[in-house]
mmCIF file of C-alpha atoms in Angstrom:
data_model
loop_
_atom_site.group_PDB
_atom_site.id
_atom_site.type_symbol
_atom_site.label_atom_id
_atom_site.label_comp_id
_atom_site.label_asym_id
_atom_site.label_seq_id
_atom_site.Cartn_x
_atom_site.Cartn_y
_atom_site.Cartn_z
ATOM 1 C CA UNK A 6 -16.028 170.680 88.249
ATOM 2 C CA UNK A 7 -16.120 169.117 91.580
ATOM 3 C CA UNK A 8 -14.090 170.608 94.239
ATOM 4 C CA UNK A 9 -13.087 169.952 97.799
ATOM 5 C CA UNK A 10 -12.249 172.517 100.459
ATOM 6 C CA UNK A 11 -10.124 170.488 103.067
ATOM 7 C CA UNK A 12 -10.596 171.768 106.680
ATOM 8 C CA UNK A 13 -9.750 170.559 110.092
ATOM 9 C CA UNK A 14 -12.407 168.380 111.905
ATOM 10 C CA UNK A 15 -14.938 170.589 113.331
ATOM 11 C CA UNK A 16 -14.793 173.281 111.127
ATOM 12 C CA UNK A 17 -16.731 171.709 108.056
ATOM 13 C CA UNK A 18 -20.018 173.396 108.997
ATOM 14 C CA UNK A 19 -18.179 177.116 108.816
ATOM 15 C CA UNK A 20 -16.416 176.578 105.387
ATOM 16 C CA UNK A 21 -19.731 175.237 104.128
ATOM 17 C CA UNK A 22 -21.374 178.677 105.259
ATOM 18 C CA UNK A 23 -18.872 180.782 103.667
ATOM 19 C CA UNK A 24 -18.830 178.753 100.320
ATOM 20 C CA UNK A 25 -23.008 179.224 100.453
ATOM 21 C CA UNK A 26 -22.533 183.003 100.907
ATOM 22 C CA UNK A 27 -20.373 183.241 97.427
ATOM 23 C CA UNK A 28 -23.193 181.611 95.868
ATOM 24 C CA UNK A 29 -22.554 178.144 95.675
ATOM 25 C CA UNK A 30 -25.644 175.827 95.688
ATOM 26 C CA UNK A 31 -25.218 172.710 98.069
ATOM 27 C CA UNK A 32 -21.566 172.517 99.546
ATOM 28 C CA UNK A 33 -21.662 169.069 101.105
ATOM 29 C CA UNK A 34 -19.421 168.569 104.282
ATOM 30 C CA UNK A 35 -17.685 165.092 104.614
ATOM 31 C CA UNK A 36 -17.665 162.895 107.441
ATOM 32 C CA UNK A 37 -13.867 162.612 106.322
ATOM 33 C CA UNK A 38 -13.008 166.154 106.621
ATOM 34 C CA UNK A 39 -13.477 168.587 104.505
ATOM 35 C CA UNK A 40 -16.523 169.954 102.030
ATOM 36 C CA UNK A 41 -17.306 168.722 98.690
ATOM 37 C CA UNK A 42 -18.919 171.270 96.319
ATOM 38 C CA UNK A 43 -19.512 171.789 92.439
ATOM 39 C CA UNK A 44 -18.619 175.236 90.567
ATOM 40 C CA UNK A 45 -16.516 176.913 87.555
ATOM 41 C CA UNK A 46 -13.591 177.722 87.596
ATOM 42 C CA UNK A 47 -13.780 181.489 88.691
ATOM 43 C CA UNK A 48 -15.979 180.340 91.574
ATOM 44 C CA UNK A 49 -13.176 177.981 92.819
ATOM 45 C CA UNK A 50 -11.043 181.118 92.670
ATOM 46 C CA UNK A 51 -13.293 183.270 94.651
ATOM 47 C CA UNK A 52 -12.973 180.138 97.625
ATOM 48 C CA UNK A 53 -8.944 180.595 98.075
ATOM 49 C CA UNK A 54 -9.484 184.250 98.297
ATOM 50 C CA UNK A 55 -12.084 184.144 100.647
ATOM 51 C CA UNK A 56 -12.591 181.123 102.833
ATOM 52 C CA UNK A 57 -11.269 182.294 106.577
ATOM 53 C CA UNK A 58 -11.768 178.688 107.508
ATOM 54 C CA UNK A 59 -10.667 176.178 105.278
ATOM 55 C CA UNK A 60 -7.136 174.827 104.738
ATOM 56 C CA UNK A 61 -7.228 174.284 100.933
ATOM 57 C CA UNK A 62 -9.188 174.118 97.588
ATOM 58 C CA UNK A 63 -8.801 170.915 95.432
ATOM 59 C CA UNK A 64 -9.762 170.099 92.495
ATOM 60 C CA UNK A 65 -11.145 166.727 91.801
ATOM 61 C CA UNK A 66 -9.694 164.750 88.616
ATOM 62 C CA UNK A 67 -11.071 161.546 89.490
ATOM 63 C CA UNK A 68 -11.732 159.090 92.265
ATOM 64 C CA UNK A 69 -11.485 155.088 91.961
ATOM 65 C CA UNK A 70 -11.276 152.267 94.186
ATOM 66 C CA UNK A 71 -7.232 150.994 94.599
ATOM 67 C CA UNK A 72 -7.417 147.899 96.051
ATOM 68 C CA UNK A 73 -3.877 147.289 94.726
ATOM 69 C CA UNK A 74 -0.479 149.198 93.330
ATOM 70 C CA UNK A 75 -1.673 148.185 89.928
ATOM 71 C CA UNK A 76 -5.245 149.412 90.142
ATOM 72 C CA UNK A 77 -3.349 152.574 91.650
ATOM 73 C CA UNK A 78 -1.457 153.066 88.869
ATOM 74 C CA UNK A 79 -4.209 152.080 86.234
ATOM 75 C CA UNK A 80 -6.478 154.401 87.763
ATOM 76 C CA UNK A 81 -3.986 157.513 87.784
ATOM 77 C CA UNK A 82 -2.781 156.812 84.303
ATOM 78 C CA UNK A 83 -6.441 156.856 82.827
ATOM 79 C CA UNK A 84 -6.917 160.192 83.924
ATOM 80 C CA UNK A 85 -6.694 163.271 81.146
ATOM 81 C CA UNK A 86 -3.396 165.195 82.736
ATOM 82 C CA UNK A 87 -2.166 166.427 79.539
ATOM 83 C CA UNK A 88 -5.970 168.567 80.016
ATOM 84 C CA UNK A 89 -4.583 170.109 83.288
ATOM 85 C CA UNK A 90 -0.381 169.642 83.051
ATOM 86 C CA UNK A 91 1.513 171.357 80.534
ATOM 87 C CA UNK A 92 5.153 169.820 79.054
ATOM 88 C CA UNK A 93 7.041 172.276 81.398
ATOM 89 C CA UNK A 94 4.809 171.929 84.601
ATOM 90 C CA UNK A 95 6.212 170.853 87.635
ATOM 91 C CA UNK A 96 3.860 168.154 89.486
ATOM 92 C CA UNK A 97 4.847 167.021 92.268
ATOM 93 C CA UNK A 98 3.093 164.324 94.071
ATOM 94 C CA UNK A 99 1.902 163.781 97.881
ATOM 95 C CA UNK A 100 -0.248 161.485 99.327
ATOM 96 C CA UNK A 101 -2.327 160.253 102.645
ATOM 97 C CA UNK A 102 -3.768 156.972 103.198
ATOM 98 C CA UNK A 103 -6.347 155.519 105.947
ATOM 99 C CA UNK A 104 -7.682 152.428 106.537
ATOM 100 C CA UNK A 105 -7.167 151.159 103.448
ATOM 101 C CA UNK A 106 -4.931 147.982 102.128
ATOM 102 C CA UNK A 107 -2.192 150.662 100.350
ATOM 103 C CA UNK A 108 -1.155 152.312 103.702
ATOM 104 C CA UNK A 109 2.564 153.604 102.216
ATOM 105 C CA UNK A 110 1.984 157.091 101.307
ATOM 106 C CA UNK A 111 5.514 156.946 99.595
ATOM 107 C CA UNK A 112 5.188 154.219 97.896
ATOM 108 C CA UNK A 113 1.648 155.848 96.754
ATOM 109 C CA UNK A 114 3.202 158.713 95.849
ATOM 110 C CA UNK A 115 5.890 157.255 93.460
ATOM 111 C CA UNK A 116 3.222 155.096 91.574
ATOM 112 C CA UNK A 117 1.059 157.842 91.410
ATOM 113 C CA UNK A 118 4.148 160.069 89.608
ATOM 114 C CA UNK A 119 5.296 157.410 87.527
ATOM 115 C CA UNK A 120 1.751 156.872 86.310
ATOM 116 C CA UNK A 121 1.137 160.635 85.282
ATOM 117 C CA UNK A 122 4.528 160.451 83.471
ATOM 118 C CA UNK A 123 3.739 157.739 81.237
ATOM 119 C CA UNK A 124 0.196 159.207 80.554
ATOM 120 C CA UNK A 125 1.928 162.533 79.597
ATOM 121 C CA UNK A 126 4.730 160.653 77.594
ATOM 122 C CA UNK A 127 2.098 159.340 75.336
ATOM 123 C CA UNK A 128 -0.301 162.139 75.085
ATOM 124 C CA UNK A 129 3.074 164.681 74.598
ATOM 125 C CA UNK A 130 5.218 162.224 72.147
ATOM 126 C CA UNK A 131 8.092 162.699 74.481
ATOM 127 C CA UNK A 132 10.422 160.988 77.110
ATOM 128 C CA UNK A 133 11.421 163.742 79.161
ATOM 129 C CA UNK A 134 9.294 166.543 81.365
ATOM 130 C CA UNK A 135 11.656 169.643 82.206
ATOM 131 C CA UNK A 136 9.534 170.519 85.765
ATOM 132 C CA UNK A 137 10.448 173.859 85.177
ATOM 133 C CA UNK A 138 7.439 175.820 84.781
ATOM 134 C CA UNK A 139 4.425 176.597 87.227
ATOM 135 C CA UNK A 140 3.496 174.486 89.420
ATOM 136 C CA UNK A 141 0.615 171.806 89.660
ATOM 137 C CA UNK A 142 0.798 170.098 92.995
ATOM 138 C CA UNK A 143 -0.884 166.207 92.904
ATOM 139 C CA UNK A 144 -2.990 165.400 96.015
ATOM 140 C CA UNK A 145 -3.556 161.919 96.044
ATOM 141 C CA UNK A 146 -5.969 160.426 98.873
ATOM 142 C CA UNK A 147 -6.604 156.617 99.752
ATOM 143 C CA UNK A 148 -9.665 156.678 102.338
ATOM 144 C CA UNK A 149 -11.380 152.946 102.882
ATOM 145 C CA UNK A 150 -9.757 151.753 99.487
ATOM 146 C CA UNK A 151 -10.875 155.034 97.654
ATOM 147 C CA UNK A 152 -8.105 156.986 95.946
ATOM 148 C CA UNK A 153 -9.488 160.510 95.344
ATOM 149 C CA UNK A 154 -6.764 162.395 92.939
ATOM 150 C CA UNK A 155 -6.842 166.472 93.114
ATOM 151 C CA UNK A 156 -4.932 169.326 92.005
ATOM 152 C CA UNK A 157 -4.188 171.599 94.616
ATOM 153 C CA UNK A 158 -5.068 175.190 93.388
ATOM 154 C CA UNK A 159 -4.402 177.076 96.585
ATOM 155 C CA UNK A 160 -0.377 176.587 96.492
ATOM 156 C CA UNK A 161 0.702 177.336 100.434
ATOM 157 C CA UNK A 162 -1.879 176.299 102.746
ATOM 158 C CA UNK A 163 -4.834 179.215 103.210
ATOM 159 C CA UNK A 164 -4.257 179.890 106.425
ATOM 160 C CA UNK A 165 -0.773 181.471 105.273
ATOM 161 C CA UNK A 166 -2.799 185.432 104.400
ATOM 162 C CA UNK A 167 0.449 186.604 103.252
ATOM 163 C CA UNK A 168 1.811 189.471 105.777
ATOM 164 C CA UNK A 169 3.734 187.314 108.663
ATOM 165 C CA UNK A 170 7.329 186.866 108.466
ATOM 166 C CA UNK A 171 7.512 184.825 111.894
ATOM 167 C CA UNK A 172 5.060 183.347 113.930
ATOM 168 C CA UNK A 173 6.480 183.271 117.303
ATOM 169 C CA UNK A 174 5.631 180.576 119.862
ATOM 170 C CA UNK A 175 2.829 178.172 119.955
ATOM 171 C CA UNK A 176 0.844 180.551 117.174
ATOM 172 C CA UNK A 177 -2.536 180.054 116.477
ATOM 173 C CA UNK A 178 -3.356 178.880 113.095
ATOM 174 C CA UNK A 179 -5.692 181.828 110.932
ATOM 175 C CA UNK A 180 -8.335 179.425 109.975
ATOM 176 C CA UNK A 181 -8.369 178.532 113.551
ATOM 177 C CA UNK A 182 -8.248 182.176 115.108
ATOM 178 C CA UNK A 183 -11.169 183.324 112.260
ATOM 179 C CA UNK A 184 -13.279 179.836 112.772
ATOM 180 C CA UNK A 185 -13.371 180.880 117.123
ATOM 181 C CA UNK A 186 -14.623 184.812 115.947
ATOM 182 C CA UNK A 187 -17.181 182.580 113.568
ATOM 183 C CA UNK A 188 -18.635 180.340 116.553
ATOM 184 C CA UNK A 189 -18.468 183.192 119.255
ATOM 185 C CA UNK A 190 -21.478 185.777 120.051
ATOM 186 C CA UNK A 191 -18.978 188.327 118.499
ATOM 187 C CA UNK A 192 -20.635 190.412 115.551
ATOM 188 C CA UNK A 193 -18.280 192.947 113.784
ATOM 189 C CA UNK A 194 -19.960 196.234 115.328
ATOM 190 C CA UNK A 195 -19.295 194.828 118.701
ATOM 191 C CA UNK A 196 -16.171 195.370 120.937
ATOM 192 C CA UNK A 197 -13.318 192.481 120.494
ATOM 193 C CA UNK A 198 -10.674 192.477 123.818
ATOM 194 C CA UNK A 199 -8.192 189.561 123.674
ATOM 195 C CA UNK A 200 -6.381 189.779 127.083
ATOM 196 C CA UNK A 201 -3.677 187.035 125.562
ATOM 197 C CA UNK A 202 -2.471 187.855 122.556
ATOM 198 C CA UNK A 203 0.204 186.944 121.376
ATOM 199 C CA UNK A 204 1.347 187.869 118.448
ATOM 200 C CA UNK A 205 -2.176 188.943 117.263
ATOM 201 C CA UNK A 206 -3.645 186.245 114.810
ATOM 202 C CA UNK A 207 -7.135 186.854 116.717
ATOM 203 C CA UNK A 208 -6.921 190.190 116.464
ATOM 204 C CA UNK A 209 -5.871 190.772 112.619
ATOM 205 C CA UNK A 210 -8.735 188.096 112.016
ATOM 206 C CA UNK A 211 -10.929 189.544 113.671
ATOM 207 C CA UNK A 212 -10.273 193.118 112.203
ATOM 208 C CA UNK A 213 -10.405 191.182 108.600
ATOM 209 C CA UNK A 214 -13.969 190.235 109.528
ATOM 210 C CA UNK A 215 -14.934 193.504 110.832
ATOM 211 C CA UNK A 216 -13.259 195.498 107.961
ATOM 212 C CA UNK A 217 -14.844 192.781 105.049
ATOM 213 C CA UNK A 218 -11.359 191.754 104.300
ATOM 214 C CA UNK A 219 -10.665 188.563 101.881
ATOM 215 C CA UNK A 220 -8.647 186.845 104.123
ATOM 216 C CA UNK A 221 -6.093 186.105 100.810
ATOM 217 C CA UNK A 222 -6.377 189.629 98.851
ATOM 218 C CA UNK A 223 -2.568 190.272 99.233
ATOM 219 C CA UNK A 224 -1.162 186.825 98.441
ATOM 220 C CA UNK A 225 -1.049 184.597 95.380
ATOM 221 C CA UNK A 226 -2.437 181.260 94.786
ATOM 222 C CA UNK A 227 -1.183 178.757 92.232
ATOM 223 C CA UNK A 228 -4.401 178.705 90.397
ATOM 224 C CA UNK A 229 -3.667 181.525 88.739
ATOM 225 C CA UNK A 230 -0.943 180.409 86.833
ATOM 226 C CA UNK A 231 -2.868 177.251 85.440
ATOM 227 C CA UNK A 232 -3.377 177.862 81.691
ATOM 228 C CA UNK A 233 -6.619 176.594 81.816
ATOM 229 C CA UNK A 234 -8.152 178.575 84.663
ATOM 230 C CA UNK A 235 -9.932 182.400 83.054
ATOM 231 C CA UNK A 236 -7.370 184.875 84.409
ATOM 232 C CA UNK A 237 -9.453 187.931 83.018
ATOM 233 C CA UNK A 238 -12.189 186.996 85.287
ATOM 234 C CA UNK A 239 -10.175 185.676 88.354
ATOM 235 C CA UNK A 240 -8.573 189.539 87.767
ATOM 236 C CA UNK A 241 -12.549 191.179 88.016
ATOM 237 C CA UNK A 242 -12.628 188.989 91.246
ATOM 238 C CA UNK A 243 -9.711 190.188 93.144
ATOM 239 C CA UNK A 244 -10.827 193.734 91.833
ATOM 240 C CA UNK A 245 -14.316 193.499 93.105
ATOM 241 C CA UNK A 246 -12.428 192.289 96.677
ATOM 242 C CA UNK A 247 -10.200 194.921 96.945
ATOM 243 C CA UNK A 248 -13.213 197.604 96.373
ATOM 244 C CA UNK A 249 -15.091 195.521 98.956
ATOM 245 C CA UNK A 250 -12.348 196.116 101.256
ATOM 246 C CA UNK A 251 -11.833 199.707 100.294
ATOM 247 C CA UNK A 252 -15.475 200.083 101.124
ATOM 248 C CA UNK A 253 -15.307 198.096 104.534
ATOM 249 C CA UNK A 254 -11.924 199.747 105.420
ATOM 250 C CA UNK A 255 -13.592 203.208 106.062
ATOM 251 C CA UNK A 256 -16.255 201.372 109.385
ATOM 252 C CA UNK A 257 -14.968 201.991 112.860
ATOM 253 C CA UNK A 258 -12.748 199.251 114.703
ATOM 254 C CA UNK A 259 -13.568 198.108 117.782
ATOM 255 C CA UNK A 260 -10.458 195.361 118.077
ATOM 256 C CA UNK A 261 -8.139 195.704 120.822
ATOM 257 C CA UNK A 262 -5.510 193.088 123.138
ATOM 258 C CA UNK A 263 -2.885 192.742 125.397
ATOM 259 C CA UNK A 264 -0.427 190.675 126.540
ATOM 260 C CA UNK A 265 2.544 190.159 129.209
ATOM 261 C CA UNK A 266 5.013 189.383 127.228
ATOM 262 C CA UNK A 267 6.498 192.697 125.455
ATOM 263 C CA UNK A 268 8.618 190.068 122.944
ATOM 264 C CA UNK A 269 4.884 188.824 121.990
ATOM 265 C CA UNK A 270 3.963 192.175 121.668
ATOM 266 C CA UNK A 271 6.709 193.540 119.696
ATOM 267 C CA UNK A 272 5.685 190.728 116.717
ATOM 268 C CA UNK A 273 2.077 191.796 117.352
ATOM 269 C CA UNK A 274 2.678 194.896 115.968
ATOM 270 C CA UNK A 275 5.178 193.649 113.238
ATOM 271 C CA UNK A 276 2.396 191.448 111.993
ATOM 272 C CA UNK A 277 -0.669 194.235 112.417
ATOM 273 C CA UNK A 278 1.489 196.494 110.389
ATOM 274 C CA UNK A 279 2.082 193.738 107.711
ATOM 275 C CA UNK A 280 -1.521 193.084 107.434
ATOM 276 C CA UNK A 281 -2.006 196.674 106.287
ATOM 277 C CA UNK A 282 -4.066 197.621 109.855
ATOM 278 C CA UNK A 283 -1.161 199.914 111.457
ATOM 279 C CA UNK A 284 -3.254 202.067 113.922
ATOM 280 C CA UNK A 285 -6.419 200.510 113.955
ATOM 281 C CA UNK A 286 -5.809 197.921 116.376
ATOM 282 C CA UNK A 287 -4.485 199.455 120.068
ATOM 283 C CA UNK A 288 -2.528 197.299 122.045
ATOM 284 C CA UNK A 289 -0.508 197.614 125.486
ATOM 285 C CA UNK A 290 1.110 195.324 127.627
ATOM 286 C CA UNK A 291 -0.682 194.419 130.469
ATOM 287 C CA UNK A 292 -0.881 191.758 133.167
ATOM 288 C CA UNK A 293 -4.825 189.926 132.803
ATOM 289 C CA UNK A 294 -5.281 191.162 136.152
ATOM 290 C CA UNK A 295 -4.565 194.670 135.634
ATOM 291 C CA UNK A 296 -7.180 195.008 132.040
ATOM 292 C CA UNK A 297 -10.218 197.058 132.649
ATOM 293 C CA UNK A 298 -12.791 197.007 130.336
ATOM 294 C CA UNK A 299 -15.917 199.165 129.905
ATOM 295 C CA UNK A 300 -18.550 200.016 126.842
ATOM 296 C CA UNK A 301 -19.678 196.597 126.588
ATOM 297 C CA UNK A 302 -22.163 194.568 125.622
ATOM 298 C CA UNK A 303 -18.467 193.201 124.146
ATOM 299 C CA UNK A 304 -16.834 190.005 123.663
ATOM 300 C CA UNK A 305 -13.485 188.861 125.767
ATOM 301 C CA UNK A 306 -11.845 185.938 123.328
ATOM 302 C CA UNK A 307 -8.913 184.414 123.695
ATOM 303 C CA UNK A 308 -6.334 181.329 123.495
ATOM 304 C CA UNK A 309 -4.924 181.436 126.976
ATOM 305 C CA UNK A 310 -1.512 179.310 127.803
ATOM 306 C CA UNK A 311 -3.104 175.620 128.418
ATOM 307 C CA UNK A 312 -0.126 174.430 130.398
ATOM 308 C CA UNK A 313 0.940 171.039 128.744
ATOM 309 C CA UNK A 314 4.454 171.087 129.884
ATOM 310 C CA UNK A 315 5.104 170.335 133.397
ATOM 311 C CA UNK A 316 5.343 173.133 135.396
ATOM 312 C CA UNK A 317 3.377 175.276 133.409
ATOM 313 C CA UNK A 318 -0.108 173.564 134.646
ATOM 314 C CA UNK A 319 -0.363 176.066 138.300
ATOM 315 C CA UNK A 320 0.690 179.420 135.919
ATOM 316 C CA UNK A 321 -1.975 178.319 132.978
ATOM 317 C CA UNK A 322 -4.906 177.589 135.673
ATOM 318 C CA UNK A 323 -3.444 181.048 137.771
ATOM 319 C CA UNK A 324 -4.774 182.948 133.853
ATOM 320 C CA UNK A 325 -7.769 180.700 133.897
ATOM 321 C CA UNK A 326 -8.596 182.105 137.485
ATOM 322 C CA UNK A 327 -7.998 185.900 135.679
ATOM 323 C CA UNK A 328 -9.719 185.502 133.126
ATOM 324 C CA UNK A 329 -12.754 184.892 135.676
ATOM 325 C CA UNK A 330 -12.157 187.430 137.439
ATOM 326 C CA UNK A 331 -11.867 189.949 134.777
ATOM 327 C CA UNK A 332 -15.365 188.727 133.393
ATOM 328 C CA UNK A 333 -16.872 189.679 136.681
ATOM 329 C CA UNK A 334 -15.419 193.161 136.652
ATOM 330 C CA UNK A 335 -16.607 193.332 133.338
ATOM 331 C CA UNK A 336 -20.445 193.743 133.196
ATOM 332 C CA UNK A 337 -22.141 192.773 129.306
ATOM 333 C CA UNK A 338 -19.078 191.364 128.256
ATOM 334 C CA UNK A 339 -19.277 187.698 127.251
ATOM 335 C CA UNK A 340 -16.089 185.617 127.758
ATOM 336 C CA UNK A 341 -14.618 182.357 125.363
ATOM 337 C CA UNK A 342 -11.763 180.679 125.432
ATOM 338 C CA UNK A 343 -10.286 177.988 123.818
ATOM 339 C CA UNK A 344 -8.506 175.420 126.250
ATOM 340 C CA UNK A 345 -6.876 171.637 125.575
ATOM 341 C CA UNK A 346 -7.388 171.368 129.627
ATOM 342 C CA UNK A 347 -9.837 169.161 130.642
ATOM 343 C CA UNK A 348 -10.267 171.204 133.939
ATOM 344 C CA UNK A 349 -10.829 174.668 132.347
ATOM 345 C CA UNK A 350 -14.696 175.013 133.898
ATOM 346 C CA UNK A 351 -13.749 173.845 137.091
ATOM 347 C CA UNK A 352 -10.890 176.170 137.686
ATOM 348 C CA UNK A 353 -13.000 178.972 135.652
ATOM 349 C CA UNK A 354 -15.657 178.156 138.462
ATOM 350 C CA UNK A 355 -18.772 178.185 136.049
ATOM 351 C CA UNK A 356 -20.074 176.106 133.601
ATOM 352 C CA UNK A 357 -19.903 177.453 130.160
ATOM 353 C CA UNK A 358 -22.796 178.319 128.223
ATOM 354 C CA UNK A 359 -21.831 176.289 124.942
ATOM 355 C CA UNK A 360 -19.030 174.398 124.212
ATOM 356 C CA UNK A 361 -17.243 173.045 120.753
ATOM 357 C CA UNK A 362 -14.659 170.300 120.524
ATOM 358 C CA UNK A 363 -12.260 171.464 117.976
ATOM 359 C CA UNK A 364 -8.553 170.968 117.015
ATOM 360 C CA UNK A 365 -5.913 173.421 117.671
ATOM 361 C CA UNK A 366 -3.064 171.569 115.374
ATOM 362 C CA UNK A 367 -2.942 168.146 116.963
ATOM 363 C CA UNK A 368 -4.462 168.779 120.729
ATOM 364 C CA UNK A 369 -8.123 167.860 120.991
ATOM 365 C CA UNK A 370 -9.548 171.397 122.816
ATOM 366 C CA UNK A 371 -12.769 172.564 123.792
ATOM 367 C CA UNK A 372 -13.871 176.145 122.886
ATOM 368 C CA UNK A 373 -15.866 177.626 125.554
ATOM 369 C CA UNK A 374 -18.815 180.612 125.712
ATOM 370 C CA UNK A 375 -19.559 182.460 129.208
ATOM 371 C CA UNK A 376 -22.485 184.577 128.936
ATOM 372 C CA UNK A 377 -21.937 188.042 130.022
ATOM 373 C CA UNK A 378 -23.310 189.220 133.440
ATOM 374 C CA UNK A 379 -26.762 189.237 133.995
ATOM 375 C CA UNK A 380 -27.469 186.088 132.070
ATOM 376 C CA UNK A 381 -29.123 183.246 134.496
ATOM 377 C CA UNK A 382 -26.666 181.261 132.982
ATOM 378 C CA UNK A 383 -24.737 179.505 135.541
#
């Protein structure tokens, strides 16, 4: 089958790594977002368990041109459903659309529903669909007159690894957190010190990395429930995870943070304690000028306040300024940061050594690497 595994722009490159390291041949990133790759069933399964990057995986059903409603609903009605759907599945229907003549998702999304029923009506001998069993949620996409049609088989969105119960403010997305530990110089036998926490996303990835952690062994996916999809051997897979983690679980830690704010603290160690890493990550509350670090070569990462509201601008730039300052104290320890402020090197005071443009929700940011001291980087 082919799949896709959607991502946000800039990470295609990482997702395509990870899908190469479980042994699928070619994964093909899209100038559209997203990778495109071919594998079994089981192999899809192993992606939603253990891509730290990627937002979804879809299953492709079919892909046509829809120049109009009709052809829409032409094209999603010649598709094989009653294959996929069974007489009690619930499948609901959402849709995107880009530069293309349909450009109402809702109206999209209707056609596309009405045209699975009638398929289903035909191929079933029946007028009526209960919705009441598992679920098989539609993903329709119109790119440049292109409807691709997928079943989503990841249910909640990946970055969702199943232990927080609140998110605080302004979180960091998961994928996003794990894809800055990906770029970085960090390796996981090297010290991690994130100096603005939060509530911890960096730090749980991070420790997921370090400990060889599927980023989705504790939650569910909706894959599993599809009748077609071989649940004996997605079991062997989430087996053969949970030994890899047993087995990674026992290597020493090296992941530590602070933060100002003791609220942001407080969820910090709600959420480590969810994610099944209660006393392996140490944490105080600390002002950025106050941390001391030693035992490096190590790597200082973090997603510092970018000050977007008014007001907050002279208080964001005051951490930049820090967050210098406690790279200079801190000899062999590398610095990054992720930053939406177009101003970030100036105020830092240094050029970085590498930058990547990336997208933290909907703010364009750059993702910046200092080298450590000693490098004639400047």
């Amino acid at each position: 089958m082919e799949w896709i595994a959607s991502a946000a722009f800039g990470l295609e490159g990482l997702v395509a790594r990870d899908l190469k390291r479980l042994g699928i041949e070619k994964p093909a990133p899209q100038p559209t977002g997203g990778v495109r790759f071919e594998a079994d069933f089981a192999q899809a399964f192993a992606a939603n368990l253990w891509l730290r990057t990627a937002d979804r995986v879809l299953m492709v059903c079919g892909r046509f041109e829809a120049l109009s409603f009709e052809a829409l609903f032409q094209g999603v009605k010649a598709l094989p459903w009653e294959k996929w759907i069974p007489q009690n599945g619930r499948f609901p229907v959402r849709a995107h659309c880009a530069r293309s003549r349909l450009m109402s998702p809702s109206d999209c999304q209707s056609i596309a529903k009405k045209a699975i029923v009638e398929r289903l009506k035909s191929a079933h001998k029946r007028d009526w669909f209960p919705e009441s069993g598992e679920n098989y949620q539609i993903d329709l996409s119109i790119q440049r007159d292109v409807a691709t049609i997928c079943l989503d088989s990841s249910g909640p969105a990946l970055n969702k690894r199943g232990y927080r119960t609140f998110n605080g403010e302004a979180p960091l997305r998961e994928t996003m957190a794990a894809a800055l530990l990906l770029i970085s110089p960090w390796r996981a036998r090297m010290p991690l010190y994130d100096p603005c926490c939060g509530t911890g996303t960096i730090l749980i990835e991070a420790a997921y990395i370090a400990l060889n952690r599927a980023p989705g062994l504790t939650r569910a996916f909706d894959c599993e429930q599809w009748g077609f999809m071989p649940k004996a051997r997605m079991e062997e897979i989430r087996r053969e995870a949970e030994k890899a983690y047993e087995m990674g679980a026992r290597r020493p830690l090296w992941v530590s943070g602070s933060d100002i704010d003791p609220e942001a603290l407080k969820l910090a160690r709600r959420h480590i304690a969810q994610a099944g890493l209660e006393g392996r990550i140490r944490l105080e509350q600390r002002d950025v000028r106050q941390v001391e670090l030693s035992g490096g070569p190590g790597v200082i990462l973090t997603n510092p306040p970018y000050g977007e509201r008014l007001g907050d601008k002279k208080a964001a730039q005051a951490v930049c300024r820090a967050l210098r300052a406690l790279q200079d104290r801190s000899p062999g320890w590398a610095l990054c940061a992720i930053s939406s402020d177009a101003g970030f090197e100036k105020t830092y005071g240094r050029r970085a050594k590498a930058r990547h443009r990336l997208y933290n929700g909907r703010l364009e940011c750059d993702f910046l690497t200092y080298e450590g001291s000693g490098s004639t980087h400047d």
